[in-house]
PDB file of C-alpha atoms in Angstrom:
ATOM      1  CA  ALA A   1      44.049  49.243 186.514  1.00 58.00           C
ATOM      2  CA  SER A   2      45.805  46.834 184.175  1.00 72.00           C
ATOM      3  CA  ARG A   3      43.530  48.009 181.355  1.00 76.00           C
ATOM      4  CA  LEU A   4      45.079  51.458 181.663  1.00 84.00           C
ATOM      5  CA  GLU A   5      48.664  50.454 182.399  1.00 83.00           C
ATOM      6  CA  GLY A   6      49.843  50.657 178.786  1.00 85.00           C
ATOM      7  CA  LEU A   7      48.543  54.204 178.535  1.00 90.00           C
ATOM      8  CA  CYS A   8      51.179  55.394 181.016  1.00 90.00           C
ATOM      9  CA  LYS A   9      53.930  54.747 178.513  1.00 90.00           C
ATOM     10  CA  TYR A  10      51.909  56.043 175.562  1.00 90.00           C
ATOM     11  CA  PHE A  11      51.192  59.365 177.300  1.00 91.00           C
ATOM     12  CA  GLY A  12      54.502  59.567 179.173  1.00 90.00           C
ATOM     13  CA  ALA A  13      52.620  59.577 182.474  1.00 90.00           C
ATOM     14  CA  SER A  14      53.636  58.082 185.795  1.00 88.00           C
ATOM     15  CA  ILE A  15      50.064  57.489 186.962  1.00 89.00           C
ATOM     16  CA  VAL A  16      46.821  57.352 184.992  1.00 92.00           C
ATOM     17  CA  CYS A  17      43.339  56.599 186.245  1.00 90.00           C
ATOM     18  CA  SER A  18      39.845  56.171 184.870  1.00 90.00           C
ATOM     19  CA  GLU A  19      37.067  58.696 185.315  1.00 89.00           C
ATOM     20  CA  THR A  20      35.607  56.462 188.036  1.00 88.00           C
ATOM     21  CA  THR A  21      38.829  56.567 190.046  1.00 87.00           C
ATOM     22  CA  PHE A  22      39.181  60.301 189.401  1.00 86.00           C
ATOM     23  CA  ALA A  23      35.683  60.896 190.781  1.00 86.00           C
ATOM     24  CA  ALA A  24      36.538  58.778 193.836  1.00 86.00           C
ATOM     25  CA  LEU A  25      39.722  60.833 194.379  1.00 80.00           C
ATOM     26  CA  LEU A  26      37.709  64.034 194.316  1.00 79.00           C
ATOM     27  CA  GLU A  27      35.177  62.584 196.732  1.00 79.00           C
ATOM     28  CA  GLU A  28      37.865  61.312 199.108  1.00 77.00           C
ATOM     29  CA  GLN A  29      40.209  64.316 198.905  1.00 68.00           C
ATOM     30  CA  GLY A  30      37.578  67.011 198.449  1.00 65.00           C
ATOM     31  CA  ALA A  31      37.738  69.777 195.879  1.00 61.00           C
ATOM     32  CA  PRO A  32      40.059  70.637 194.284  1.00 62.00           C
ATOM     33  CA  GLY A  33      41.641  67.229 194.965  1.00 65.00           C
ATOM     34  CA  PRO A  34      45.005  66.138 193.602  1.00 73.00           C
ATOM     35  CA  LEU A  35      46.347  67.874 190.526  1.00 82.00           C
ATOM     36  CA  CYS A  36      45.101  65.869 187.537  1.00 86.00           C
ATOM     37  CA  ARG A  37      44.406  66.483 183.895  1.00 91.00           C
ATOM     38  CA  ARG A  38      42.078  64.729 181.507  1.00 93.00           C
ATOM     39  CA  LEU A  39      44.154  62.995 178.836  1.00 93.00           C
ATOM     40  CA  ALA A  40      41.895  61.210 176.402  1.00 91.00           C
ATOM     41  CA  HIS A  41      38.646  59.411 175.754  1.00 91.00           C
ATOM     42  CA  VAL A  42      39.735  55.814 175.084  1.00 91.00           C
ATOM     43  CA  GLN A  43      38.263  52.405 174.470  1.00 88.00           C
ATOM     44  CA  VAL A  44      39.609  49.929 177.005  1.00 82.00           C
ATOM     45  CA  LYS A  45      39.492  46.159 176.855  1.00 81.00           C
ATOM     46  CA  GLY A  46      36.426  44.699 178.502  1.00 81.00           C
ATOM     47  CA  ARG A  47      34.334  47.883 178.253  1.00 83.00           C
ATOM     48  CA  GLN A  48      31.768  48.660 175.582  1.00 86.00           C
ATOM     49  CA  GLU A  49      31.863  52.417 176.072  1.00 89.00           C
ATOM     50  CA  PRO A  50      35.007  54.582 175.926  1.00 91.00           C
ATOM     51  CA  VAL A  51      36.163  56.081 179.230  1.00 90.00           C
ATOM     52  CA  TRP A  52      37.968  59.305 180.065  1.00 93.00           C
ATOM     53  CA  VAL A  53      41.497  58.757 181.284  1.00 93.00           C
ATOM     54  CA  TYR A  54      43.217  61.200 183.654  1.00 92.00           C
ATOM     55  CA  GLU A  55      46.863  61.748 184.507  1.00 91.00           C
ATOM     56  CA  VAL A  56      47.542  62.211 188.208  1.00 87.00           C
ATOM     57  CA  LEU A  57      50.203  64.909 188.298  1.00 83.00           C
ATOM     58  CA  GLY A  58      50.605  65.133 192.069  1.00 70.00           C
ATOM     59  CA  ASP A  59      51.960  68.149 193.907  1.00 59.00           C
ATOM     60  CA  ALA A  60      54.363  69.394 191.234  1.00 52.00           C
ATOM     61  CA  GLY A  61      53.356  67.785 187.978  1.00 52.00           C
ATOM     62  CA  LEU A  62      55.165  68.241 184.691  1.00 55.00           C
ATOM     63  CA  GLY A  63      58.306  69.274 186.577  1.00 60.00           C
ATOM     64  CA  HIS A  64      56.880  72.716 187.439  1.00 60.00           C
ATOM     65  CA  SER A  65      55.527  74.452 190.515  1.00 68.00           C
ATOM     66  CA  VAL A  66      51.960  73.573 191.463  1.00 70.00           C
ATOM     67  CA  SER A  67      50.547  76.823 190.052  1.00 74.00           C
ATOM     68  CA  ALA A  68      52.497  76.513 186.789  1.00 78.00           C
ATOM     69  CA  ALA A  69      51.590  72.831 186.418  1.00 80.00           C
ATOM     70  CA  SER A  70      47.955  73.650 187.127  1.00 84.00           C
ATOM     71  CA  GLY A  71      47.984  76.306 184.399  1.00 87.00           C
ATOM     72  CA  LEU A  72      49.600  73.923 181.914  1.00 89.00           C
ATOM     73  CA  ALA A  73      47.113  71.176 182.803  1.00 90.00           C
ATOM     74  CA  GLN A  74      44.224  73.576 182.285  1.00 92.00           C
ATOM     75  CA  MET A  75      45.668  74.742 178.956  1.00 94.00           C
ATOM     76  CA  TYR A  76      46.053  71.104 177.842  1.00 94.00           C
ATOM     77  CA  GLU A  77      42.439  70.342 178.805  1.00 93.00           C
ATOM     78  CA  THR A  78      41.233  73.429 176.927  1.00 96.00           C
ATOM     79  CA  ALA A  79      43.166  72.225 173.882  1.00 96.00           C
ATOM     80  CA  LEU A  80      41.641  68.768 174.283  1.00 95.00           C
ATOM     81  CA  GLY A  81      38.169  70.328 174.388  1.00 95.00           C
ATOM     82  CA  ALA A  82      38.926  72.381 171.290  1.00 96.00           C
ATOM     83  CA  PHE A  83      40.168  69.253 169.522  1.00 95.00           C
ATOM     84  CA  HIS A  84      37.020  67.300 170.384  1.00 93.00           C
ATOM     85  CA  GLY A  85      34.981  70.328 169.317  1.00 96.00           C
ATOM     86  CA  ARG A  86      36.753  70.191 165.937  1.00 96.00           C
ATOM     87  CA  ARG A  87      38.384  73.602 166.521  1.00 97.00           C
ATOM     88  CA  PHE A  88      41.740  72.327 165.351  1.00 96.00           C
ATOM     89  CA  CYS A  89      43.540  75.669 164.897  1.00 96.00           C
ATOM     90  CA  GLU A  90      42.660  76.659 168.469  1.00 97.00           C
ATOM     91  CA  ALA A  91      43.754  73.249 169.766  1.00 96.00           C
ATOM     92  CA  GLU A  92      47.066  73.431 167.919  1.00 96.00           C
ATOM     93  CA  ALA A  93      47.842  76.935 169.210  1.00 97.00           C
ATOM     94  CA  LEU A  94      47.159  75.866 172.794  1.00 97.00           C
ATOM     95  CA  ILE A  95      49.223  72.679 172.479  1.00 96.00           C
ATOM     96  CA  ASP A  96      52.084  74.674 170.964  1.00 97.00           C
ATOM     97  CA  ALA A  97      51.961  76.941 174.028  1.00 96.00           C
ATOM     98  CA  VAL A  98      52.025  73.920 176.358  1.00 95.00           C
ATOM     99  CA  LEU A  99      54.968  72.407 174.470  1.00 96.00           C
ATOM    100  CA  GLN A 100      56.844  75.706 174.508  1.00 95.00           C
ATOM    101  CA  GLU A 101      56.644  75.714 178.323  1.00 91.00           C
ATOM    102  CA  CYS A 102      57.069  71.972 178.710  1.00 90.00           C
ATOM    103  CA  PRO A 103      58.752  70.372 175.661  1.00 93.00           C
ATOM    104  CA  GLN A 104      58.943  66.992 177.414  1.00 92.00           C
ATOM    105  CA  ASP A 105      55.131  66.745 177.697  1.00 92.00           C
ATOM    106  CA  VAL A 106      54.467  63.508 175.801  1.00 94.00           C
ATOM    107  CA  ALA A 107      50.675  63.789 176.137  1.00 93.00           C
ATOM    108  CA  ALA A 108      50.711  67.235 174.510  1.00 95.00           C
ATOM    109  CA  ALA A 109      52.940  65.959 171.702  1.00 95.00           C
ATOM    110  CA  ARG A 110      50.530  63.036 171.172  1.00 93.00           C
ATOM    111  CA  LEU A 111      47.555  65.399 170.977  1.00 92.00           C
ATOM    112  CA  LYS A 112      49.384  67.497 168.394  1.00 92.00           C
ATOM    113  CA  GLN A 113      49.851  64.430 166.182  1.00 87.00           C
TER     114      GLN A 113
END
């Protein structure tokens, strides 16, 4: 947990977790589980391989209703996939749409950088 703590501030997130914890949440809570979104693939201290980091948004993440937050989270993840797929124009258009709905979304602003 302490390996990921600094990422909260960087991404403007209240709670972040690793892919291992995310998988455990899904197993414990059942699908669809708590509202989360994949943030980034990062190298953490003490690990040789990068890990996916998720933001736990809770019941009304990003200051929106659950359905709106879920849509924004999905749009962010689609943008992240486009970015990693080197489809930068698509990623930028999606992130712009996320930021238009949620200008305070630090993670989206970071991805746009």
